[in-house]
XYZ file of C-alpha atoms in Angstrom:
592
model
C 105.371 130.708 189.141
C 104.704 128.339 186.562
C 108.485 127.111 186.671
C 107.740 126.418 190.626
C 104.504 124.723 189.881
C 106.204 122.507 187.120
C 109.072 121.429 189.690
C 107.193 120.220 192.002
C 104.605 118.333 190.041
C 107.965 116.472 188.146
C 108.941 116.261 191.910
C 105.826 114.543 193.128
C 105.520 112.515 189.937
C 109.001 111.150 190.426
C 108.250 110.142 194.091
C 105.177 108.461 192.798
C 107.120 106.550 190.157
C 110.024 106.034 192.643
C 111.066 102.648 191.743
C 109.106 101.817 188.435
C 111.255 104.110 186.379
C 114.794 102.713 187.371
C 116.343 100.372 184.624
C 116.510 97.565 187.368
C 112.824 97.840 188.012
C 112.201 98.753 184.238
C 114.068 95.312 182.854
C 112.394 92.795 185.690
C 108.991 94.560 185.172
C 109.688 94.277 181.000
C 108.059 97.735 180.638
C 108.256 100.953 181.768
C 108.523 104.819 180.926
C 110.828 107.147 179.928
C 110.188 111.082 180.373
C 111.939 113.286 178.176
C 112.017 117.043 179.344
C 112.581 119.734 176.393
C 112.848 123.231 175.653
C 111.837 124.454 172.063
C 114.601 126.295 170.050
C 111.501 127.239 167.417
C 108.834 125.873 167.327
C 106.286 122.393 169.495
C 108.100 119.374 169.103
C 105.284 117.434 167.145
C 105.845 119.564 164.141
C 109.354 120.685 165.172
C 110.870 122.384 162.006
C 114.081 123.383 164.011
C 117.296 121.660 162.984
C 118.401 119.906 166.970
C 114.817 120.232 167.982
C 114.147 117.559 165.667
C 117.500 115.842 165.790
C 117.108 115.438 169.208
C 113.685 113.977 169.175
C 114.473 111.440 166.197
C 117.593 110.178 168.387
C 115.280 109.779 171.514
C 112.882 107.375 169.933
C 115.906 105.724 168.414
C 117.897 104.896 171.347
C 113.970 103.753 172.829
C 113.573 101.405 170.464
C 117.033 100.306 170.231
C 116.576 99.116 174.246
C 112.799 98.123 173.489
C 114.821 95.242 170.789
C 117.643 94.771 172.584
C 116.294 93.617 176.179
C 112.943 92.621 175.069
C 111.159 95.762 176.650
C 108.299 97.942 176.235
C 109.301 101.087 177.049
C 107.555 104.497 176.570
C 108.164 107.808 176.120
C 106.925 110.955 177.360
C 107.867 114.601 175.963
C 107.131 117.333 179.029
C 107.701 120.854 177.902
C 110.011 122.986 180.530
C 109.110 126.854 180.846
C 113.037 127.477 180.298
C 116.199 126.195 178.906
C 117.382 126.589 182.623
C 114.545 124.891 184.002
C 114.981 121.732 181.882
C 118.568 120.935 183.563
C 116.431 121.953 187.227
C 113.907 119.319 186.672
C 116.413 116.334 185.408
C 119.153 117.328 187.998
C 116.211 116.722 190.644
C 114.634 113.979 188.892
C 114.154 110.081 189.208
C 116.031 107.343 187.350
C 114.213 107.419 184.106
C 114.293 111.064 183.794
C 117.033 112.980 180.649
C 116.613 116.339 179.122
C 117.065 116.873 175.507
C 117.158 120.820 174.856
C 120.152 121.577 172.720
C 122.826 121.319 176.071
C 126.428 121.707 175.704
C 128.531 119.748 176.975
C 130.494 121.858 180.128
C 132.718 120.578 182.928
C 130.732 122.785 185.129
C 127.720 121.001 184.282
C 129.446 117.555 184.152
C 129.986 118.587 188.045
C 125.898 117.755 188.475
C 124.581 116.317 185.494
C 125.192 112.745 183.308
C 125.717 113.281 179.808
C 125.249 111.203 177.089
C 128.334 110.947 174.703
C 127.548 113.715 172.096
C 125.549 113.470 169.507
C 126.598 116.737 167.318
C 129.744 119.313 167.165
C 128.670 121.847 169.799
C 129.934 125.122 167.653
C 128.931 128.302 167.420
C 129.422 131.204 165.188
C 128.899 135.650 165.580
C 126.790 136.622 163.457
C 124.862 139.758 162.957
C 122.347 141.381 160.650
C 122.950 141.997 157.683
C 123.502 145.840 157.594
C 126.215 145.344 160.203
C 129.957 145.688 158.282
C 132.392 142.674 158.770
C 135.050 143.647 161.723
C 138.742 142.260 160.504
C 140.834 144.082 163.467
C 140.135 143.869 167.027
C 140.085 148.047 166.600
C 137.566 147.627 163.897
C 135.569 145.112 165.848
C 135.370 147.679 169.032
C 134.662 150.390 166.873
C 131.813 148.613 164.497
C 130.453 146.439 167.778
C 130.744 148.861 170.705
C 127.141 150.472 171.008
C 125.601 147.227 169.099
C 122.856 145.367 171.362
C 123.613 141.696 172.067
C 120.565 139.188 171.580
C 121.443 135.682 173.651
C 119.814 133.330 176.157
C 119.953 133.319 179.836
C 122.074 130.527 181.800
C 123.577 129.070 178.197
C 126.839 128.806 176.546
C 125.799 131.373 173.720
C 125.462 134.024 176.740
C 128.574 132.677 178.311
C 130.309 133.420 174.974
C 128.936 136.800 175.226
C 130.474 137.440 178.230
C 133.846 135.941 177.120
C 133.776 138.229 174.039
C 133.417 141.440 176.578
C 136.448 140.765 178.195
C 138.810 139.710 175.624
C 137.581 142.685 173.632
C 137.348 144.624 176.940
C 134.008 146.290 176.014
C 130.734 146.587 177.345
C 127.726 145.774 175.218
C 123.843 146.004 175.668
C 122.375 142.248 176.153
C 118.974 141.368 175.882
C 118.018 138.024 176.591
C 115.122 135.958 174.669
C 113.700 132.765 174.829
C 115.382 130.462 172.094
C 117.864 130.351 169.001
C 115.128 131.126 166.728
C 114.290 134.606 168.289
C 117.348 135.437 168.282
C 118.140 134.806 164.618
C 114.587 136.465 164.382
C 116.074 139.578 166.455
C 118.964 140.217 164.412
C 117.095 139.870 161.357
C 114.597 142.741 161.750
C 116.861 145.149 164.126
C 119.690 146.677 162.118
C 122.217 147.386 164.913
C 122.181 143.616 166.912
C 124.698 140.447 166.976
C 124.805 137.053 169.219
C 126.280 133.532 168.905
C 124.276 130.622 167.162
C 124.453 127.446 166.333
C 126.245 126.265 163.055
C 123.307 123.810 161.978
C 121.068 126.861 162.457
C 122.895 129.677 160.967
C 124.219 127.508 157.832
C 119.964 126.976 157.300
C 119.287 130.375 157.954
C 121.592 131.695 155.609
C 120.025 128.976 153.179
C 116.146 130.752 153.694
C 118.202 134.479 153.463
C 117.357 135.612 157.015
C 118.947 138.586 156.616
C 122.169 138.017 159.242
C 125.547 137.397 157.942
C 128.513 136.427 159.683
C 131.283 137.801 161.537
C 135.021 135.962 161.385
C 135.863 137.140 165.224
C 136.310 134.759 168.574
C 133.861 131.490 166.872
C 133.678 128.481 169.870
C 133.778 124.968 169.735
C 132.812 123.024 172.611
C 133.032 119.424 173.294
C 129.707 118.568 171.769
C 126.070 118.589 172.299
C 124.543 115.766 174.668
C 121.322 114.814 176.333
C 121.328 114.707 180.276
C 119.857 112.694 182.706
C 120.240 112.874 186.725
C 123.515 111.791 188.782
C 121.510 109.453 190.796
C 120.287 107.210 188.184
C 120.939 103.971 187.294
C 120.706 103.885 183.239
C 124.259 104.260 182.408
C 124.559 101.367 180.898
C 122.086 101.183 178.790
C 123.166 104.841 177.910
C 126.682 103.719 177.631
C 125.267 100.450 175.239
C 123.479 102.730 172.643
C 125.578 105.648 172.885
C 128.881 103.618 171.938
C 127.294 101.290 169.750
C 127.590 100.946 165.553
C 123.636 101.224 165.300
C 124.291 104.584 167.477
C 126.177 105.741 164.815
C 123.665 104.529 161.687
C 121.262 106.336 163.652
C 122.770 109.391 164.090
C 124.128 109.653 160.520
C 120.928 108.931 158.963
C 118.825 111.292 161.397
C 121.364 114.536 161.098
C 121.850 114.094 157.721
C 117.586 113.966 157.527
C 117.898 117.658 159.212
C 121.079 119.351 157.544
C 121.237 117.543 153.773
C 124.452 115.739 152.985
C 126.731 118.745 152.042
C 126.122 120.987 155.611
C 126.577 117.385 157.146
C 129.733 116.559 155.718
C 131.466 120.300 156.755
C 129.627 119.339 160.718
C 131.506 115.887 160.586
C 134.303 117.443 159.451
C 134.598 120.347 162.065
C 133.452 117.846 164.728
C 137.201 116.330 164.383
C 139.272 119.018 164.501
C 140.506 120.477 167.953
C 139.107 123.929 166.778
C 137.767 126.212 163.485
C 141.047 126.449 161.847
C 142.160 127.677 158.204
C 140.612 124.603 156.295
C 137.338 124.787 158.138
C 136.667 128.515 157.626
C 137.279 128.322 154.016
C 134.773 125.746 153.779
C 132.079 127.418 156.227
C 132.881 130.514 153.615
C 133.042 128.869 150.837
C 129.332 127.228 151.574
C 128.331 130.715 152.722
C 129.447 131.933 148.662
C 127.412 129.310 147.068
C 124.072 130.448 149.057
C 124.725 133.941 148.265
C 125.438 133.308 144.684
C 122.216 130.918 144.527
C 119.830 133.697 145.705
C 121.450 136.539 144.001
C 120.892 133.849 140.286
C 117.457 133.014 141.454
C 116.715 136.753 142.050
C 117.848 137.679 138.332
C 116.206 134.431 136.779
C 112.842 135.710 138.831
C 113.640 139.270 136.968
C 114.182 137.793 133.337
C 111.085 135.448 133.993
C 109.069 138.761 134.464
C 110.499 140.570 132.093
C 109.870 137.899 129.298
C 106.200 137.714 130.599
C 105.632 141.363 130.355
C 107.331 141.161 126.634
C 104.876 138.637 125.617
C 102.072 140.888 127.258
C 103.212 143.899 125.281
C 103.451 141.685 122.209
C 99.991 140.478 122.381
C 98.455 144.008 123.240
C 100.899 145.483 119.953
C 99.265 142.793 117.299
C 95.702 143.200 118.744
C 95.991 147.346 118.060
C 98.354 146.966 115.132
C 95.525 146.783 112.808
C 94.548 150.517 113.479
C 97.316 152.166 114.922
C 99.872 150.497 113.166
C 102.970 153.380 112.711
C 102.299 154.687 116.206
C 102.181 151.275 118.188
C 104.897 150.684 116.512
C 106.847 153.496 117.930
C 105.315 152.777 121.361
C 106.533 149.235 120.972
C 109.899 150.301 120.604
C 110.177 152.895 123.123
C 109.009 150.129 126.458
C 111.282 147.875 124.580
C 113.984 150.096 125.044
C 113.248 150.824 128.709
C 112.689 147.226 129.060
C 116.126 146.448 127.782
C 117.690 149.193 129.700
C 116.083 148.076 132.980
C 117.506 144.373 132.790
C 120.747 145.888 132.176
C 120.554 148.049 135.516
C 119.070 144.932 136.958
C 122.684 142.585 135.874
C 124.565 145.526 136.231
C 123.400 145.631 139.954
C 123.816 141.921 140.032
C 127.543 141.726 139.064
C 128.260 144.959 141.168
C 127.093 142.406 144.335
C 129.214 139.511 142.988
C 132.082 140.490 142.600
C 131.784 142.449 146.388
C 131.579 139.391 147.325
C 134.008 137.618 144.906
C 136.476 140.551 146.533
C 135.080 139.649 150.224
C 136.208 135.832 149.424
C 139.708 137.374 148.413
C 140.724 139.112 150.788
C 140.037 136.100 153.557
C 141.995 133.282 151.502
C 144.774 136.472 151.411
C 144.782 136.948 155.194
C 144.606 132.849 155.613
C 147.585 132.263 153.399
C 149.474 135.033 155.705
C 148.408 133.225 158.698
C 149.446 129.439 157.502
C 152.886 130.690 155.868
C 154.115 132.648 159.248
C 154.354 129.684 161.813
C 155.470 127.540 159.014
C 158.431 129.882 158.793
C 158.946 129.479 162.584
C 158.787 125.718 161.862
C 161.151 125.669 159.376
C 163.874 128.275 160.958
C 163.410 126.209 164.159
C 164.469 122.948 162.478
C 167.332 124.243 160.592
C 168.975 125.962 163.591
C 168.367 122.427 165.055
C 169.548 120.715 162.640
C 172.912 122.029 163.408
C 173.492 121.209 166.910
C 176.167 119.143 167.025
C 175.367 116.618 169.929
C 172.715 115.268 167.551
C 172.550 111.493 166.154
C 171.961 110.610 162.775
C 168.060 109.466 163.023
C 167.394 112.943 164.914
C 169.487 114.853 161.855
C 167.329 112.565 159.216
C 164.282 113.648 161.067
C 165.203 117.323 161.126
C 165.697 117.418 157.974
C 162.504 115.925 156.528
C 160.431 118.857 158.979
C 162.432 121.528 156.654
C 161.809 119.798 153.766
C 157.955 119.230 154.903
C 157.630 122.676 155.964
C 159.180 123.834 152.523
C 156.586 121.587 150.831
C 153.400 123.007 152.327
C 154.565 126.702 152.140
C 154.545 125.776 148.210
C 151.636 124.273 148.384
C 150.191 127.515 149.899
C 151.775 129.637 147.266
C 150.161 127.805 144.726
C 146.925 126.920 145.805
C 146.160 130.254 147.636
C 147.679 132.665 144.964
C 144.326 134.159 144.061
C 145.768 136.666 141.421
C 146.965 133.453 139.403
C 143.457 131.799 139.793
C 141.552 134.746 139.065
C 143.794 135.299 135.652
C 143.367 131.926 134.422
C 147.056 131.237 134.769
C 147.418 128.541 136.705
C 150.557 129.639 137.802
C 152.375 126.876 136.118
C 156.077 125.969 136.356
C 156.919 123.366 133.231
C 160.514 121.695 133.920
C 161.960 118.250 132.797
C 161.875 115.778 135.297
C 162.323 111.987 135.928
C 158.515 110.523 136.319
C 160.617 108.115 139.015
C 161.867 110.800 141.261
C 157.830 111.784 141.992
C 156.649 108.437 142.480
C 160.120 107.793 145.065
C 159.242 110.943 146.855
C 155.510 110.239 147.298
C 156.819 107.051 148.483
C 158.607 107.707 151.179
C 155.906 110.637 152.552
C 153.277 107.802 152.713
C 154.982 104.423 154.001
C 154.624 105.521 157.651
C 150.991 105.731 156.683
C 150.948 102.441 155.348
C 152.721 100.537 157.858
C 150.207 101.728 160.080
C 147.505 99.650 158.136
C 149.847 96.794 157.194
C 150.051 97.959 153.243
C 152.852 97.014 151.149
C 153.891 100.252 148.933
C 155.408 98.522 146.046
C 157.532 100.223 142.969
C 157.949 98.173 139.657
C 161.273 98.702 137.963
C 161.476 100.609 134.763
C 163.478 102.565 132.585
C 163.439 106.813 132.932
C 161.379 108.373 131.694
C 161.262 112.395 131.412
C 158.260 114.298 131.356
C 157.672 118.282 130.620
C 155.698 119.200 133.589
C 155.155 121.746 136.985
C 156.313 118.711 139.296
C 154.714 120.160 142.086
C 151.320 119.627 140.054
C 152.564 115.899 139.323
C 153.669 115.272 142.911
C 150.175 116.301 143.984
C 148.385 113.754 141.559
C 150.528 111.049 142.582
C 149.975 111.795 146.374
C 145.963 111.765 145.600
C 146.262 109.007 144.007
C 148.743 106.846 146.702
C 146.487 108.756 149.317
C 142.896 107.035 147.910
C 144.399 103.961 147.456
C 145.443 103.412 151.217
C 142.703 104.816 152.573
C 140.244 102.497 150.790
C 142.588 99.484 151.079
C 141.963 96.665 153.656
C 145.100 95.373 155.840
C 147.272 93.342 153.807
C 146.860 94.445 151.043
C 149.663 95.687 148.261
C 149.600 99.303 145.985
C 151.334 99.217 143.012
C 153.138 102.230 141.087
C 154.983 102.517 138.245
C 156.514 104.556 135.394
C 156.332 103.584 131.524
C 156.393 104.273 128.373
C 152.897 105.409 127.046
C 154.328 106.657 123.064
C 154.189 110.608 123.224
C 153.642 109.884 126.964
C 155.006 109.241 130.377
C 153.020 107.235 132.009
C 152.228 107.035 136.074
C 150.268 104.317 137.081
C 148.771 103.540 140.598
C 147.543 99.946 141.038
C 145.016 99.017 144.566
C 143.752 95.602 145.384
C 140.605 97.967 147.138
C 136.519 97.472 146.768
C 136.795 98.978 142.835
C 133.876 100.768 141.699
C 130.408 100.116 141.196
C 128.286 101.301 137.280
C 126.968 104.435 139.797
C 130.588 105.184 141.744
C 131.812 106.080 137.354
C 128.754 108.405 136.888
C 130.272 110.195 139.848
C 134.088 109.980 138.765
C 136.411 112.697 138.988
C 133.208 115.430 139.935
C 133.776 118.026 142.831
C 131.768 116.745 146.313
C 131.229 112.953 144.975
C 131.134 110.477 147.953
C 131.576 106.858 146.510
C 130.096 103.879 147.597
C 133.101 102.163 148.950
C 133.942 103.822 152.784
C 137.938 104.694 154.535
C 139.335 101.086 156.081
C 140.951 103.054 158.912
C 138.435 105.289 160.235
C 140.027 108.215 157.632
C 137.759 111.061 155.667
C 137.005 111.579 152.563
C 136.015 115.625 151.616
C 134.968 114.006 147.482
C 137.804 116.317 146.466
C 140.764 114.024 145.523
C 139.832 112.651 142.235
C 138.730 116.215 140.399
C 141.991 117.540 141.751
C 143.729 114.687 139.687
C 141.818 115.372 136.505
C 142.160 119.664 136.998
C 145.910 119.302 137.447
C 146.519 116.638 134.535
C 144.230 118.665 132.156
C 146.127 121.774 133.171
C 149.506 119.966 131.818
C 147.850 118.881 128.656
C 147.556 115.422 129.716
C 144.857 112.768 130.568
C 143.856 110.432 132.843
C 141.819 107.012 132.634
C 141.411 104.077 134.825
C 140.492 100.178 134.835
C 138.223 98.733 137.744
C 136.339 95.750 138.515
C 134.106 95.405 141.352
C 136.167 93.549 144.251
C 139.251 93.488 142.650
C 140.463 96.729 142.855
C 141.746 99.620 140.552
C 144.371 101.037 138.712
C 144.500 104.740 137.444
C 146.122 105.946 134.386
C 147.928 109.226 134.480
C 149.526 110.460 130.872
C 151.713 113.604 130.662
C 153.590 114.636 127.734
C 157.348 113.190 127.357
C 160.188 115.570 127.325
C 162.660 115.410 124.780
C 165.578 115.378 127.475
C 166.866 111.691 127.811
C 168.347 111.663 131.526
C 171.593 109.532 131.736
């Protein structure tokens, strides 16, 4: 009833403002309004503590006052609350010119069929989770087995239910589904009913996972849609001002500034990065796990800091109490003293023991999925490879498509070592480092890295430049030194303008071969050195090409070298550029 009564008030009250609402009217009038119809995920949208809630109404007021500046307007802004998620799209389908809906809407061609959508906004993805007590399904047996009489919690008329549904036939089972109101009941649902799962958003499960809600995730059948967007009707006459904010930089300031408001940088960063990708591949659930970890290890080191704390507190209690009887009871307090001491002691003991029991289930947990990703990678890149040799052979083949055959194997070969060695968690675990020390030119590296990146920099009109030397043999794992040379080549494009010229060379550093890697790039600031060579850093200077930057690169440089019993330094000056300073130990082989 009240969904009726609401459509046919916005009804009425867009027939009354017929005319004074479209963006014609609106920018030969100089003023106008703007109604905004919303559904709450959480919580009322004046003290919205929901992560898109308040995305959403941040961006509003943004794009508002970006056409307020822009075309010399006043223009207001209305928030009406819908009864429904499915009502909100009913009342801005049927609505007047000035009329959008901002309620967390993905992006569908269905929808598309009726609806205008703004460009997105955010990566529309969504991940199966489930509470806690729930085990983690690996197989599709296991997952029928574990999920078969569990009770689904999702929301009518969405694309969370609609992945439901999808799930049920690709899995060809048949679950219970009960439908609530928003994405906070149903993290709320899962939390406090022991045998319950449904889809959620990233933003929200990576911040409930943050607050220990009590759900966990499952690796099965995640979706990524083509984003989240605001709507407004078919009829109406604002897409170009849509269009104008939408595509514009101070679209982009805004957004970055507002989501990164909501989500911190770090859960940011792994949205933008996921947001670019065609789907959650290998690289992107090892980060969504790997940020899963850190949580879990936070709470579980906060929860035995909060024990010691107490503990120590009840020590000095017991101390107190021991020196005030002391006087009259010495022998026996002293006795008593000892004994709680004891059971004191023994109790933090169960309390750590418990503690490391927990991490290293989940140390095992993180294991076994890096395991069952290397498996994954390494198959089609056998494919890949077997493919291009038998190619490679055909005889009716000309010389370019032979060169080009070739470099696939050899590419192909490369990464599948690159997966051995980064992914063998036995080595890691041991300390090993699974190193291979061989003698080896310092040239041949810096020719090979080369070649792999020229393409790359003829793209962005970047001269890759190698000063003549003498050899020079170092006693190194070359796949180690081939990595630190590609970082380095790698950082120095990226942040390079068009024009410009990298430098490398090999030399003569004493005990040392030295690799150096010379950019003509932004250099770095007093604060960019603090940062230097730390896991995560992002640097003041941005990619020239529209490239990203994980903060990884530079600690992967320093780890290797250190691992080879070398070092690394660098000179910069602040719009001049950089050069970095790689020293590994000479070999006493003198190539010929």
């Amino acid at each position: 009833m009240r969904k009726l009564f609401t459509l046919i008030l916005s009804l009425l009250f867009g027939f009354h403002l017929s005319g004074s609402d479209n963006w014609s009217d609106i920018v030969a009038a100089k003023k106008g309004k703007v109604v905004f119809y919303w559904y709450p995920n959480n919580v009322t949208i004046a003290d919205s503590k929901d992560i898109i809630d308040g995305i959403e109404h941040d961006l509003a007021f943004a794009f508002v006052r970006y056409l307020n500046e822009r075309y010399d307007l006043s223009l207001e802004i209305e928030w009406i609350e819908a009864s429904s998620f499915g009502e909100v799209m009913d009342l801005v389908r049927n609505g007047s010119g000035g009329t959008f809906g901002a309620s967390s809407i993905s992006i569908t061609q269905e929808r598309q069929a009726y609806l205008n959508f703004t460009p997105p906004y955010l990566a529309d993805v969504a991940v199966l989770v489930s509470s806690a007590n729930v085990p983690i399904a690996r197989t599709p047996e296991e997952f029928e087995e574990i999920f078969g009489d569990l009770t689904a919690i999702s929301i009518e008329n969405t694309t969370l239910n609609d992945a439901i549904l999808d799930l049920e036939r690709k899995q060809n089972v048949k679950f219970k589904i009960r439908h609530v109101q928003n994405s906070g009941q149903i993290i709320e649902q899962i939390a406090k009913t022991e045998s319950s799962f449904g889809y959620i958003d990233l933003p929200n499960f990576l911040v409930a996972i943050d607050e220990n809600s009590g759900i966990r995730r499952q690796f099965f059948h995640p979706i990524k849609l083509k984003g989240l967007g605001m709507i407004y009707p078919k009829s109406s006459d604002w897409e170009a001002p849509v269009r104008d904010y939408f595509n514009s930089p101070q679209f982009q300031l805004d957004k970055n500034e507002i989501i990164i408001r909501y989500l911190g940088e770090d859960v940011s960063a792994i949205i933008e990065r996921i947001s670019k990708s065609a789907e959650i591949g290998p690289f992107e659930e090892i980060v969504i796990s790997n940020r899963e970890k850190e949580l879990q290890y936070e709470e579980l080191l906060a929860a035995t800091l909060r024990d010691q704390e107490k503990s120590r507190i009840n020590n000095i209690l017991i101390l107190i109490t021991s020196v005030t009887i002391l006087i009259l009871l010495f022998v026996y307090i002293s006795n008593v003293i000892k004994s709680k001491a004891n059971k004191v002691l023994l109790d933090q003991q169960g309390i750590i023991a418990r503690r490391n029991e927990q991490l290293q289930a989940l140390n095992e947990e993180k294991n076994d999925l890096i395991k069952i990703l290397a498996h994954d990678l390494r198959s089609p890149l056998s494919t890949i490879r077997g493919m291009s040799m038998v190619l490679g052979k055909a005889e009716n083949l000309s010389e370019k498509e032979h060169q080009l055959t070739d470099y696939i194997v050899q590419s192909s070969e490369k990464m599948d070592a690159m997966i051995i060695k980064i992914l063998d968690v036995d080595a890691i675990e041991s300390g090993k480092h699974n190193l291979k020390i061989e003698s080896f030119d310092v040239r041949e590296a810096i020719s090979s890295v080369m070649e792999d990146h020229m393409q790359h920099a003829k793209k962005k009109d970047i001269a890759l430049v190698i000063a003549p030397g003498d050899a020079i043999m170092i006693s190194a794992d070359k796949f180690y030194t081939t990595q630190i040379i590609e970082n380095l080549v790698s950082n120095a494009i990226k942040f390079s303008e068009k024009g410009r010229e990298v430098k490398m060379a090999a030399r003569d550093s004493g005990s040392y071969g030295r690799i150096c890697v010379k950019d003509e790039g932004p250099g770095f600031s007093e604060d960019d050195e603090k940062k230097l060579f730390k896991k995560y850093q992002h640097l003041s200077a941005q990619p020239t090409g529209g490239e990203t930057s994980v903060g990884l690169g530079l600690s992967i440089i320093k780890t290797y070298t250190e691992m080879m019993n070398g070092k690394v330094s660098y000179k910069t000056e602040v719009g001049e550029g950089t050069e970095f300073l790689v020293d590994l130990p000479k070999s006493d082989l003198v190539k010929v």
